[in-house]
C-alpha cells in the first residue's frame, strides 16, 4: 500500500510532532428544489447531490491535514496529537489513510459504513474489496488521542455548497459538529509519552484553532519529551494572544509563525494590506508584532517602538525567526530574520541595538482569487514546514512562493464544478506546483520600508528623491486623507464596523454610528467615502433643513422606499441630528428606527430594512448627554448606538484651533491687517507645531488633494508651498482648506508655484479662515521664496 509505515527496524528515531485541533471536512453539494407536494418548504429548499462519484466529499482539516502532508517528509516519523471521541477511532483514520489519495468515495454516507456494526465485524474499506481487517496502516502507531472520555464530540465540519449554474461553489451553510474541548475536562498525556518512546523530537508543529487541545498543560507535556525543548517549533494559530503561548520558554527555537487574513483583519481591523505592489503600514506593524521585534504604539506616531523588551504585551514570549501572513487574494507578506537566529537574550539585545537585519518578502502569485479557500492556510503552512525541515538551500522567498503555489492548487482543486482529486498535492507539499513559477521578487529591507512610511507621515510628507507619494495618505478610505495618529486608528475602526455589517447576510440590528465635530471638519465627506468603499447605496438628509416633525417622518418614509427597492446595503447619513425642529429636538424620532427598524406614521407602524446609520452632530457627546442644556433623549439615543463614536474635532486638533478661533473673535482680524499680523506674535503657531504634528502633515496631503483635478493633475509643486500647507492653521478645518484651494491663482500646466498662492494681505475673507506665518504677508519675503526653485514630484499611484 502506498506511503504505508515502514517496519520498526527501519523507522528513523527522529520525530515530527503535529499537535492541535483535528477536523474532517465534509462537503454536501446542494441544488435548489421546488416541488408542489413538498410540505412547508420554507424560504430555502435544497436536495443533496451525490451523483458524481469522483467529486471530493471529505478531506482533512486543521491539524489533520498538516499531519497528512508531513507524513511524506523523509527521514522522520510523523506523530499526530489531538483529541477526538474514542468512537471515531474506527472511522477517523480512513480520511487520513495514505492510500486515500482521491478522497472520492469518503462521504457522510459511507463513513458510517466503515464503522463496525454490532455482531457483524468490521466495515468495508473504500479503497479495495476487502474489510478493514486487512488494513496495512495501523491507526494506533502514530496518532495519540489525548481524550479518554466519550464526552468529547465527533470532530466534523459539514459545509453545504450551492450547485446551481449561476452560483456554483458558494457556501450556503456550515455546521460545526464539534464543541470547545476546553470544557471536556482533563486530558491524558500518557498516550503521547508512550507513542513517542524511543524517539527524539526534532520538530514540534502546532495547529491551533482555539478548540481546547492547545493549553498550557499540553505545552508542558510536550516539553517533557526527549529533544522537545531543543527542537524546531512551528506555529499556525487562528487565535489572538493564546494563553498557552505563555508556557513557552523564551529560549525556544521558534522558527515560524503563520496566520491568515482573518486573524490579521481582527488584529488590524479596517486596514489595507497593499497599496499596489507595496506593503501597507498595517502589514509592517503586524509583522513587527508577530516577530516581537517592533511594536507600534498609537502614542508614538513617528514609528515602531525601538526596544522589543518593552515594546508590547508579548515581548516576553519567544521571538520567531520567520512570520508569514497569508492574504485571501493569492498574496502573502513575510518577515525573515537574517543572520544569527537564536532568539536568546543576546539576540534580543542585537535587535534592540538595530544590528539584527530583517528582510521583508512580498509574494504575489498573480492569479485570480478562488471561491473556496478551505484548508488553504493549513496547506501553505505544511508546505513551509516541509521545506524548512528538509534544510534545502533555497531562499525563504522562494519557499514562500512554492508554498503559495501549492495552496493555490489545493483551493483550485476544490473550487466550483471542476473539482479534481488533490491527494498528490499533499504528497508533494515541498515541491513547486504544476504551474511554472517566475523568480520571486527580491526581498526588501524591513527598516527601509518603515522609514518610508515614517517620512510620509511627518513634516511635509516627502520621501526619497523629493517625492511625495499621495497614495500613502489615503489609508482605508480612498480620497479621505488621514495619516498616522489616533485619528487614523479611529477611522479604521469605523471602516471595520461598516464592512463587518455590510458582509453580514442577516444582521440582528441596524448599525448605528455617531460622528461629532464642529462645522467644516468633513463629516459628510467621511460618510460618502464609507459608502463608496463598500459599494453601498448612499442616502443623505439634514435635520437643519427640516421645518417640522412631519418632514422628518416623510424622510423616514423615503428611506423605507429606497431600502425596499435596492438590493444593495444602504448607508443613511443624517446630518445635524442635534438641530432643533419647531423648538424641539429631532432625536426622539430616531430611537425606534435605529434600534428595531420601526417608525410610526398615520397611526401605523412601518418597518425599515437593516441599514447602516451614520449620524452627525455639531454637539459633542458630552453636550448631548449632559452639560447645561442636554439634548432631549440624548442619553437614550447614545445608549442605542452599537457602532463607533468619533469626535472629529478632538481627533483633528480642534481644541488647538478653538484657541485661535477665540483670538480671531476678539476683534475683526479679517478686516484689520495689522491686528491679523499680531496674532502670530504670541507664538500660537509654534505651540501648535508639536501638539498637532501628524495633523499638520495631513493638511499637506489634503491641500494637494483639493488642488489636484482630473483635467489638471499636479505633477510638481514648489517645496515652499508645501511648507505653507504644513505651517498654516485652517480655522474651520477642511472647509477653510476648500476655500483656500479655490483661491489659487493662474495655475498653468501641471506645476504649483509660490506665485499661485493667493495674497492673504489682499483678502479679508481668506484671513478669517486661514492663519499663516508672517513672512507670507510680506511681498519681498514671498519673492525670495519663489526664487528658491526646489520642487517636489507628486506620485498618485503606487509603484514598486
XYZ file of C-alpha atoms in Angstrom, residues 289 368 535 722:
4
model
C 4.362 42.399 16.373
C -7.458 35.202 -9.541
C -20.303 49.904 -2.741
C 4.172 72.507 0.755
